[in-house]
Short mmCIF file of C-alpha atoms and ligand atoms in Angstrom, two decimals:
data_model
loop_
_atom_site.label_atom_id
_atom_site.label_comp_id
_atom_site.label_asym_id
_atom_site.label_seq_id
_atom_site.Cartn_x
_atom_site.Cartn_y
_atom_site.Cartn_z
CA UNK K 15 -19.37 19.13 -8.88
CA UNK K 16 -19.24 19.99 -12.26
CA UNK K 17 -22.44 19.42 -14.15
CA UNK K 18 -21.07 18.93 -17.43
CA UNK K 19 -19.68 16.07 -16.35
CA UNK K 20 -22.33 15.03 -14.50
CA UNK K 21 -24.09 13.22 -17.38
CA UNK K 22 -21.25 11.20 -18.95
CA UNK K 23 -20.38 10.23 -14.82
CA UNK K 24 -24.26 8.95 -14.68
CA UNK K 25 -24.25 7.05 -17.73
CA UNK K 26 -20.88 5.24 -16.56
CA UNK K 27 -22.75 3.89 -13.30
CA UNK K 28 -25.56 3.12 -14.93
CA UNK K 29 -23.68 0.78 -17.33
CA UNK K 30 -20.52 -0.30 -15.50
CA UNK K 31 -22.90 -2.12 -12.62
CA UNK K 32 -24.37 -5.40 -13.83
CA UNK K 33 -26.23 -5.95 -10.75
CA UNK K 34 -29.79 -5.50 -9.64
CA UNK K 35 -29.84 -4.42 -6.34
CA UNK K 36 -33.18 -3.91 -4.01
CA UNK K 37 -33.47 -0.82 -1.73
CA UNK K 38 -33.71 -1.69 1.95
CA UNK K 39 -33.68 -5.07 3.60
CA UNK K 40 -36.55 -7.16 1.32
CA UNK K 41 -36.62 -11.24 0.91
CA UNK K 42 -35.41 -11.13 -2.50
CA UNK K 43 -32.13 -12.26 -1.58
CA UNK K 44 -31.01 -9.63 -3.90
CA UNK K 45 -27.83 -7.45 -3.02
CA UNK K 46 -29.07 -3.94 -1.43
CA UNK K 47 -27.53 -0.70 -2.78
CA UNK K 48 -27.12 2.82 -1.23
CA UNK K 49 -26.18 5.72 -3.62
CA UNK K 50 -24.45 9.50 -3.12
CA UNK K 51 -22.89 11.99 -5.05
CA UNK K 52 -19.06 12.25 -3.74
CA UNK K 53 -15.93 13.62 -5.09
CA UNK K 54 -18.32 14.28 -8.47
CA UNK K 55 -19.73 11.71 -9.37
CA UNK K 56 -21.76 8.36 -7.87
CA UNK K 57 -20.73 6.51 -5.01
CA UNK K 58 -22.08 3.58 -3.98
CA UNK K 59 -22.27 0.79 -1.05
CA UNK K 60 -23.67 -2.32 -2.00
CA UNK K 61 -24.06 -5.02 0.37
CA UNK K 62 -25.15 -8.95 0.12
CA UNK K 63 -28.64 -9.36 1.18
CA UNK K 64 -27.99 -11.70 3.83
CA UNK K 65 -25.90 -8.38 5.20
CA UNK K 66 -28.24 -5.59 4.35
CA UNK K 67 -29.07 -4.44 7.75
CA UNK K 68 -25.33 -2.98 7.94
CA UNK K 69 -26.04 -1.02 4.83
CA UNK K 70 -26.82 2.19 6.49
CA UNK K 71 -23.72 1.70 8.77
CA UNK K 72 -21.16 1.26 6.26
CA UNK K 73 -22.57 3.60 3.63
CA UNK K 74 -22.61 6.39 6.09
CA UNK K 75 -18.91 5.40 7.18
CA UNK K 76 -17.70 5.71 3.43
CA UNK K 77 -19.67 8.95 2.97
CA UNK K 78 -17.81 10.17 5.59
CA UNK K 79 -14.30 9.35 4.80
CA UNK K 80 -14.94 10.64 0.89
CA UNK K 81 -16.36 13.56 1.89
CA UNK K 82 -13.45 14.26 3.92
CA UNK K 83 -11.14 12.62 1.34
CA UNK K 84 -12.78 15.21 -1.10
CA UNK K 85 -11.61 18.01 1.19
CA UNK K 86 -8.10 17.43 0.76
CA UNK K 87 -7.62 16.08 -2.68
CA UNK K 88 -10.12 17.90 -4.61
CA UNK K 89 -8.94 20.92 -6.91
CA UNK K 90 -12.39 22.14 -7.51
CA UNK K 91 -12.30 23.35 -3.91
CA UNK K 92 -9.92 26.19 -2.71
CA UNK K 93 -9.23 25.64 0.19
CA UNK K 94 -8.33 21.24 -0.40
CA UNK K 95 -4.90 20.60 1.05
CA UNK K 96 -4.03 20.25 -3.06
CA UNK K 97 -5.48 23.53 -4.33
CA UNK K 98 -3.13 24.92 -1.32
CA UNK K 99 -0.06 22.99 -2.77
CA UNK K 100 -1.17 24.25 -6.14
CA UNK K 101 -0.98 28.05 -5.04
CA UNK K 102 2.38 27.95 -2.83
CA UNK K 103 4.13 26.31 -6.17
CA UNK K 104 7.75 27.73 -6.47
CA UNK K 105 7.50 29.56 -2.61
CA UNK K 106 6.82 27.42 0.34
CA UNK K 107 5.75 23.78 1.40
CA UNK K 108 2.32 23.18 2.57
CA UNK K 109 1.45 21.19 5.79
CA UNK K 110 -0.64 18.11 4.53
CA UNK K 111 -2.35 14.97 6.70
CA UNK K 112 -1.71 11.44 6.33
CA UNK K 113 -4.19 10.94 3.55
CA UNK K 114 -2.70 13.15 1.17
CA UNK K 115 0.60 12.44 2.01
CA UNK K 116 -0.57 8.53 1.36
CA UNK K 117 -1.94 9.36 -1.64
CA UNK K 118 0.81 11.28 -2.94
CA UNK K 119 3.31 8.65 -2.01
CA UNK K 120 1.76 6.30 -3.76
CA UNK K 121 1.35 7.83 -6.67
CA UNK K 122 5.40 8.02 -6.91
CA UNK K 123 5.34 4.43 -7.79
CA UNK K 124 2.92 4.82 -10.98
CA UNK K 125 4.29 7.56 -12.04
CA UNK K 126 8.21 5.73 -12.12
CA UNK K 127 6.76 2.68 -13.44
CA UNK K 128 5.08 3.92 -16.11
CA UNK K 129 8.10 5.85 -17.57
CA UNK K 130 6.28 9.56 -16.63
CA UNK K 131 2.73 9.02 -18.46
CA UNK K 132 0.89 8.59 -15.52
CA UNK K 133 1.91 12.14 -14.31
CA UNK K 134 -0.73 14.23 -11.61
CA UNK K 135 1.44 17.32 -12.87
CA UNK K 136 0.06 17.43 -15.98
CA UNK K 137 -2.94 19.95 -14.37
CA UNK K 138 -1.44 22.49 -16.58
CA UNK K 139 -2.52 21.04 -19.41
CA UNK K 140 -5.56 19.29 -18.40
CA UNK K 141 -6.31 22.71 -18.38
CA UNK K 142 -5.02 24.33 -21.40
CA UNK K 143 -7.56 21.70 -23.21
CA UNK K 144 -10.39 22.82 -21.77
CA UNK K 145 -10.76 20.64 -18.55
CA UNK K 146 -10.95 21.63 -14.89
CA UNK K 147 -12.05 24.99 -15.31
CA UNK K 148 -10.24 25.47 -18.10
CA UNK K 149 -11.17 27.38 -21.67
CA UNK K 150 -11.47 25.01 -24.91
CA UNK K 151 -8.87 26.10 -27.07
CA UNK K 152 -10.11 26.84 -30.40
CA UNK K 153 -7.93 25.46 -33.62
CA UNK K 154 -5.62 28.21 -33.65
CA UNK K 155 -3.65 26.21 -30.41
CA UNK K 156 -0.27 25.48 -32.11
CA UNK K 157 2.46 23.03 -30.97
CA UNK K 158 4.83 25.81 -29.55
CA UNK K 159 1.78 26.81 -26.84
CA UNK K 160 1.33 23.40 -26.08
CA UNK K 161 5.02 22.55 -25.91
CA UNK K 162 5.62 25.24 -23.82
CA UNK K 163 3.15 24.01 -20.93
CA UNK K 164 5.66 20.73 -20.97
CA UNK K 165 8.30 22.25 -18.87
CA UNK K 166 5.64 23.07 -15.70
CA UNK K 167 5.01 18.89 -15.80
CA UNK K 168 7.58 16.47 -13.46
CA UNK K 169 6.70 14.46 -10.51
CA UNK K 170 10.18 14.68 -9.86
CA UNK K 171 9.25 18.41 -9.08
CA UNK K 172 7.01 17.15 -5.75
CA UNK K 173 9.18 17.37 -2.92
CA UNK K 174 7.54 15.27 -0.12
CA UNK K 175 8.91 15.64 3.68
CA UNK K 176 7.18 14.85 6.87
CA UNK K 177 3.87 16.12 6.88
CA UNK K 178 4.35 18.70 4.20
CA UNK K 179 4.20 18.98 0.36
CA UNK K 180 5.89 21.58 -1.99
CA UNK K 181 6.31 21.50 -5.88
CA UNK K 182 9.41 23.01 -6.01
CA UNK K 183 9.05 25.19 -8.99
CA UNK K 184 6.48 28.18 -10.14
CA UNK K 185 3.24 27.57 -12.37
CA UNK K 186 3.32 23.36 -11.84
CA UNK K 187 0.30 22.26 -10.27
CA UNK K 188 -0.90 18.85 -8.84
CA UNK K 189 -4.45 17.12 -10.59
CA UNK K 190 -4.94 13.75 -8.71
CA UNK K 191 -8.03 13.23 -11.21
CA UNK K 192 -6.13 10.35 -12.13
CA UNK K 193 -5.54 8.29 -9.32
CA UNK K 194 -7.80 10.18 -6.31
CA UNK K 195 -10.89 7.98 -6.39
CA UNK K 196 -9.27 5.33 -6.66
CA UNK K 197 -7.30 5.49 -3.26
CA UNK K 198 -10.84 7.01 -1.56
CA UNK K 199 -12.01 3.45 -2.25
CA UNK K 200 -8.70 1.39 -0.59
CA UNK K 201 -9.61 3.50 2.23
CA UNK K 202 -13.15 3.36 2.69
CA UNK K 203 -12.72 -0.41 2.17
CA UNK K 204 -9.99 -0.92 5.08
CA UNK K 205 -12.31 0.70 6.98
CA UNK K 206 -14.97 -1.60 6.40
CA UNK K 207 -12.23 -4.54 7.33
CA UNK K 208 -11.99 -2.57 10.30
CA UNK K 209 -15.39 -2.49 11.04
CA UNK K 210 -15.26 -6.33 10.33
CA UNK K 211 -17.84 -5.92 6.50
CA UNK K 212 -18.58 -9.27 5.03
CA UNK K 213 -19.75 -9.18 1.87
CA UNK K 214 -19.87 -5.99 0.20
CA UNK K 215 -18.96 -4.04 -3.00
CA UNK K 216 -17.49 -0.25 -2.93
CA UNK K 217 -18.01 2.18 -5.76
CA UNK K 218 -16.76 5.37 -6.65
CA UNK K 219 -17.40 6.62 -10.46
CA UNK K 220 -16.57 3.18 -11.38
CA UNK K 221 -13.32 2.58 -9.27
CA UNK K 222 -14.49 -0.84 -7.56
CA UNK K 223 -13.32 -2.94 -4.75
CA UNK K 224 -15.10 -5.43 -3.12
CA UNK K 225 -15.41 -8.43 -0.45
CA UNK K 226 -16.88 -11.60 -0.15
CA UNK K 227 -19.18 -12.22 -2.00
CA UNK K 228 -22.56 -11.31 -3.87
CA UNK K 229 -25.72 -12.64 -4.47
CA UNK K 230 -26.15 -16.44 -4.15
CA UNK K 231 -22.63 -16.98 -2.74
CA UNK K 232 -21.22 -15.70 -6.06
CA UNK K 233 -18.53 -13.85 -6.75
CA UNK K 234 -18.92 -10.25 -7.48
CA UNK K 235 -19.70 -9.04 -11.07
CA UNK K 236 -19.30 -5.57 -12.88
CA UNK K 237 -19.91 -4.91 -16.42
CA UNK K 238 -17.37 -3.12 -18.83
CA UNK K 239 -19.23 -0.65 -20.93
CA UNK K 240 -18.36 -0.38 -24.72
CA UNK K 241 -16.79 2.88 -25.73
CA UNK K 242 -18.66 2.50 -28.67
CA UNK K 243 -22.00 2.48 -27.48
CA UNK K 244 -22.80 3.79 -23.86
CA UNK K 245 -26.20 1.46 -23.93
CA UNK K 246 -24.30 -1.99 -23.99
CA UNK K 247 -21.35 -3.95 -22.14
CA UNK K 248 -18.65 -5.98 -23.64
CA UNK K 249 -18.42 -8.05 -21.14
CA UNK K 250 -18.25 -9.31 -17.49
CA UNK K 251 -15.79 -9.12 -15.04
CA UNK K 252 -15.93 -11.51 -11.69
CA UNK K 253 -13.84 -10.00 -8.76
CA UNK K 254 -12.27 -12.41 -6.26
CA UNK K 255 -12.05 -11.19 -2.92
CA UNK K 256 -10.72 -8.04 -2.56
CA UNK K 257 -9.75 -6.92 -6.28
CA UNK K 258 -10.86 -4.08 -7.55
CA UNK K 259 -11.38 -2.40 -11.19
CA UNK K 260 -11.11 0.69 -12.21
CA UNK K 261 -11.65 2.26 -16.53
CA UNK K 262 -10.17 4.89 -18.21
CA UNK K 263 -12.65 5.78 -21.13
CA UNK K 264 -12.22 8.64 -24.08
CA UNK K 265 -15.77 8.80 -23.96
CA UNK K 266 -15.86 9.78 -20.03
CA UNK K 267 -15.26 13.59 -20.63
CA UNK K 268 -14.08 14.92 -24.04
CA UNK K 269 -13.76 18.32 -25.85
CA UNK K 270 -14.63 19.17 -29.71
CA UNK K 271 -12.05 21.48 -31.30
CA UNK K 272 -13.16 22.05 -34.99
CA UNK K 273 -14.60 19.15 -35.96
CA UNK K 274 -11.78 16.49 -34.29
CA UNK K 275 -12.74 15.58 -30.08
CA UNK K 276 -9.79 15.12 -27.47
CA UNK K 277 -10.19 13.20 -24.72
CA UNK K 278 -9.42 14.36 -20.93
CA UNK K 279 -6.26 11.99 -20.50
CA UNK K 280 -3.24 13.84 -21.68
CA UNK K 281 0.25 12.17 -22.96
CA UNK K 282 3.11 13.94 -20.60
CA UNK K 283 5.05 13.03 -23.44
CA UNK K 284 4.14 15.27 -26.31
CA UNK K 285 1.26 17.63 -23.96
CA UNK K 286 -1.44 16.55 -26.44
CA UNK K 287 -4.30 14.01 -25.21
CA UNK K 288 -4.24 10.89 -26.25
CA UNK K 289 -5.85 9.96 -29.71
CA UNK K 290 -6.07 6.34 -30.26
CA UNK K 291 -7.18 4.23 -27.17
CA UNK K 292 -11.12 3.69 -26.29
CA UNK K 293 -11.02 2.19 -23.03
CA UNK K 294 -8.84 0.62 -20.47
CA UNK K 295 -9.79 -1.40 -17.80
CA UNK K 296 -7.42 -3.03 -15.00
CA UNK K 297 -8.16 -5.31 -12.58
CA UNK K 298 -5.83 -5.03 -9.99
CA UNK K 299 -5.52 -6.31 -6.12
CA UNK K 300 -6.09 -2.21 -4.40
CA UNK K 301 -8.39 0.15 -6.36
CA UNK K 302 -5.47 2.88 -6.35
CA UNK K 303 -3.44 0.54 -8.24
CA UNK K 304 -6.59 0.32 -11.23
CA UNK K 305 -6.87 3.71 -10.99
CA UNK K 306 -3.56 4.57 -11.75
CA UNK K 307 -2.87 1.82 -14.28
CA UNK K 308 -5.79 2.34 -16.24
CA UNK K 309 -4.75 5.96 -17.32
CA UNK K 310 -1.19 5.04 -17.53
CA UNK K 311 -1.86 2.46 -19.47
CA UNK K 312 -4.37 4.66 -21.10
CA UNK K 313 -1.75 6.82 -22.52
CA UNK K 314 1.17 3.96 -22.46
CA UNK K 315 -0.70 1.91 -25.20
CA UNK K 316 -0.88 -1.68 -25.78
CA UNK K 317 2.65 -2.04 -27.15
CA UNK K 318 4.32 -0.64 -23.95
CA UNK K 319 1.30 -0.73 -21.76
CA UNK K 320 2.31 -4.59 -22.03
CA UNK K 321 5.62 -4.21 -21.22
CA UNK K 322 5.19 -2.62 -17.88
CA UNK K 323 2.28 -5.15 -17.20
CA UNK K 324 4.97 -7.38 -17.38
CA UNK K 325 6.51 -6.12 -14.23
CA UNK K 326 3.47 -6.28 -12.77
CA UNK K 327 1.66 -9.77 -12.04
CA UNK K 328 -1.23 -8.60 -10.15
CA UNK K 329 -2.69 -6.39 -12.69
CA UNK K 330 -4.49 -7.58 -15.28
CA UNK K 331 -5.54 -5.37 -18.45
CA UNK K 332 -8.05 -4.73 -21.21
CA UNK K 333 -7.26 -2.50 -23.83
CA UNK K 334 -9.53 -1.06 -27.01
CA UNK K 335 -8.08 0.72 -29.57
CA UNK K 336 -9.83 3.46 -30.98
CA UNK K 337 -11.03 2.44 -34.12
CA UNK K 338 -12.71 -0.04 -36.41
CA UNK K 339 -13.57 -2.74 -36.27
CA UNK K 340 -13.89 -3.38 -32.78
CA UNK K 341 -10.88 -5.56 -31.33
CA UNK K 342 -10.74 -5.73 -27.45
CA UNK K 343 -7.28 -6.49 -26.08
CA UNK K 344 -6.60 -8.63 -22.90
CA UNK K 345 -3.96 -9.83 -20.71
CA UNK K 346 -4.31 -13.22 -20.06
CA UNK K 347 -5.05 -12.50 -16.46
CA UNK K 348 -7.39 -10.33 -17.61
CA UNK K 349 -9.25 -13.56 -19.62
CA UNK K 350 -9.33 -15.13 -16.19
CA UNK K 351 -11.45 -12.93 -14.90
CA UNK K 352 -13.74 -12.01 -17.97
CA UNK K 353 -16.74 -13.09 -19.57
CA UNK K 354 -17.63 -11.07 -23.22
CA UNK K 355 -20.65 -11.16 -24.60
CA UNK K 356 -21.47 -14.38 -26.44
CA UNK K 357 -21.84 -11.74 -29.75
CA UNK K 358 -18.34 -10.63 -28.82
CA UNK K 359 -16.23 -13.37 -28.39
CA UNK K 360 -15.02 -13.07 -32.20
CA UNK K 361 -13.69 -9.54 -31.06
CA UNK K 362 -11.35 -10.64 -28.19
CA UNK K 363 -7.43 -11.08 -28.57
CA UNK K 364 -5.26 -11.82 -26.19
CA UNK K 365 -2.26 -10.06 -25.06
CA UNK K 366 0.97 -11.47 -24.47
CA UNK K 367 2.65 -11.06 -21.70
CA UNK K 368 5.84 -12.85 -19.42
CA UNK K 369 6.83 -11.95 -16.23
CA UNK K 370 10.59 -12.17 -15.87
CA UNK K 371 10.38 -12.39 -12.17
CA UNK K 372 8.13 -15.96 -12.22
CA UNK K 373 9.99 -17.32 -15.79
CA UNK K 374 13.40 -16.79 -15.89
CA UNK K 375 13.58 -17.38 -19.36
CA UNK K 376 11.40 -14.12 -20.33
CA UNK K 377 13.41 -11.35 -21.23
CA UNK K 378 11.10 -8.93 -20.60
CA UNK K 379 7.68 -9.38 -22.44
CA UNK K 380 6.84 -9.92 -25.66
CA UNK K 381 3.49 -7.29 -26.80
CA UNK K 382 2.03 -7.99 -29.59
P1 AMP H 9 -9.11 8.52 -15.09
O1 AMP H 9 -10.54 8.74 -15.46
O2 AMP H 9 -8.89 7.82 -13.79
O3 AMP H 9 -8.31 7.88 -16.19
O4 AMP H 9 -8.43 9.95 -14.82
C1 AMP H 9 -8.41 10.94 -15.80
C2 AMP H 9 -8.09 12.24 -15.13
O5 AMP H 9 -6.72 12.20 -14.69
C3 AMP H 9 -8.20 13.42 -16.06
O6 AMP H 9 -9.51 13.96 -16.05
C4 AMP H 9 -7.17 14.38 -15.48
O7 AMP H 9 -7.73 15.03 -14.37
C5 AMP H 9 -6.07 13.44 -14.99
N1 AMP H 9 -5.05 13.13 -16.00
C6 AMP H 9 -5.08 13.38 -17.34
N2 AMP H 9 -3.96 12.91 -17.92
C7 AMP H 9 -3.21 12.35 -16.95
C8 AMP H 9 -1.94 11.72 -16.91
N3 AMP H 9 -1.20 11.53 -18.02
N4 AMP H 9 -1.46 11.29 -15.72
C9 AMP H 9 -2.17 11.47 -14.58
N5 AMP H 9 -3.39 12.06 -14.55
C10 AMP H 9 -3.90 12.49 -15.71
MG1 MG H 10 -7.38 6.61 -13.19
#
């Protein structure tokens, strides 16, 4: 993993996980918590106390899987079924297993519906801004190097068939940063359905999906951080059975260039990173479907973020703008879900949305 990530990763477990959780089976009728480092950064099991004498069981069985799921996806390792799609760019098509085909199927549908900003192509210049082993620019980057790196970026370029992968042109390369985790915890947790889990919460970097229920008989809760200040929440979230949540944060991993710092999500659009969002967070009904919306939405913004929310009941969104003073942005799914902080509740504004599909009268959303 890469240490200099390592520290923002820790303080966004710390924060985002509201719970107290005991280790090993105790009487405190407390959830019970297992922690690893996976795909870099935390992952965690957490189980209902009441269950805690699986813990070992199913925290093993989602090391497993991530460590495996790390093998493929990963392009901090060379020899990942994507760092080998990466390098055959432009001259052949790469034999890939189900996972990665999964993965990158799925990611087809995020990248169409959000018109191209969610975009796992954009590894070119993820790296031309200093991320994933690449060098921060200094100020002399102009527009014409950065506009250059725009041609390498197009899912369309992805050419998917049977088992095998091939991006179909030289120099494009494949970062599922964006979505990876995400899926790791759909499939750890339908292997804990398999394995018939009751009440338990998974955790990878933040990308949470759970089951059953917590504590007390009571629904699961996470904490969103505030962008603002890495020591507090804004709020609670309470996830029904199996929804997860998933953040996109500018504070997560960043680079300073002069005195001005760029964030690690990057707008496909113009190939700079995006400049005016704080946080989103999406609660949606798989964790690869958070994942994914909460860095397209990330870069979409609240204006057309909302739009393509629109089209999509089951996910629910928060949204904070970068700037001052604070105003946090929700759908009004979102609300549903969501408990600020009682010094907070001044600071919330909700979101409008209409789904054409359930009112026939909507024409198509109405952001404010
Ligand atoms: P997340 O923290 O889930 O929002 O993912 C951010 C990561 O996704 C970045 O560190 C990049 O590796 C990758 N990424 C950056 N910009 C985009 C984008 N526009 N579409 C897809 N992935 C991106
Ligand atoms: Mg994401």
């Amino acid at each position: 993993m890469e240490m200099k990530h390592f520290a923002s990763q820790i303080i966004r477990e710390i924060v985002i996980i509201s719970l107290i959780c005991a280790p090993g089976c105790s009487r405190r009728k407390e959830p019970v918590k297992e922690t690893w480092l996976a795909m870099g950064t935390f992952a965690a099991i957490t189980v209902a106390d009441q269950d805690c004498e699986y813990l070992d069981k199913y925290a093993s069985t989602a090391r497993d899987l991530m460590r495996e799921l790390e093998n493929s996806l990963s392009v901090f390792k060379p020899d990942s079924e994507v760092s080998r799609i990466n390098q055959s760019a432009g001259q052949c098509p790469v034999p890939v297993s189900d996972y990665t085909r999964e993965v990158l199927e799925l990611t087809r549908k995020y990248v169409e519906i959000s018109g191209g900003c969610f975009d796992p192509t954009i590894a070119p210049l993820v790296q031309l801004w200093g991320f994933n082993g690449g060098t921060v620019p200094d100020e002399s980057l102009d527009e014409t190097s950065v506009r250059s790196l725009l041609r390498c970026i197009g899912y369309g370029h992805l050419v998917l068939s049977g088992d095998s992968a091939y991006l179909d042109t030289p120099d494009m390369q494949l970062d599922l940063g964006g979505i990876a985790k995400g899926y790791a915890v759909d499939v750890c947790y339908r292997k804990l359905m398999e394995m018939k889990a009751e009440n338990v919460m998974i955790n990878l970097g933040g990308n949470i999906r759970c089951h059953g229920m917590s504590r007390g008989n009571k629904p699961w809760k996470v904490g969103v951080r505030n962008p603002f200040d890495p020591h507090s929440i804004i709020g609670t979230i309470s996830l029904t059975e199996g929804m997860a949540v998933a953040t996109s944060g500018n504070y997560e991993r960043f680079v300073t260039i002069g005195n001005k710092r760029y964030a690690h999500i990057i707008d496909p659009r113009t190939g700079y990173p995006v400049r005016d969002m704080a946080g989103v967070t999406v609660i949606s009904t798989s964790a690869v479907e958070a994942d994914a919306m909460s860095t397209a939405l990330f870069v979409l913004s609240i204006e057309e973020g909302g739009k393509v929310l629109s089209l999509m009941p089951q996910c629910h969104a928060l949204f904070i703008p970068d700037k001052q003073p604070l105003r946090i942005w929700v759908t009004h799914g979102f609300a549903q879900h969501f408990t600020p902080e009682p010094n907070l509740a001044n600071h919330i504004f909700e979101l409008t949305t209409c789904y054409p599909n359930q009112d026939p009268h909507c024409a198509g959303g109405q952001p404010q």
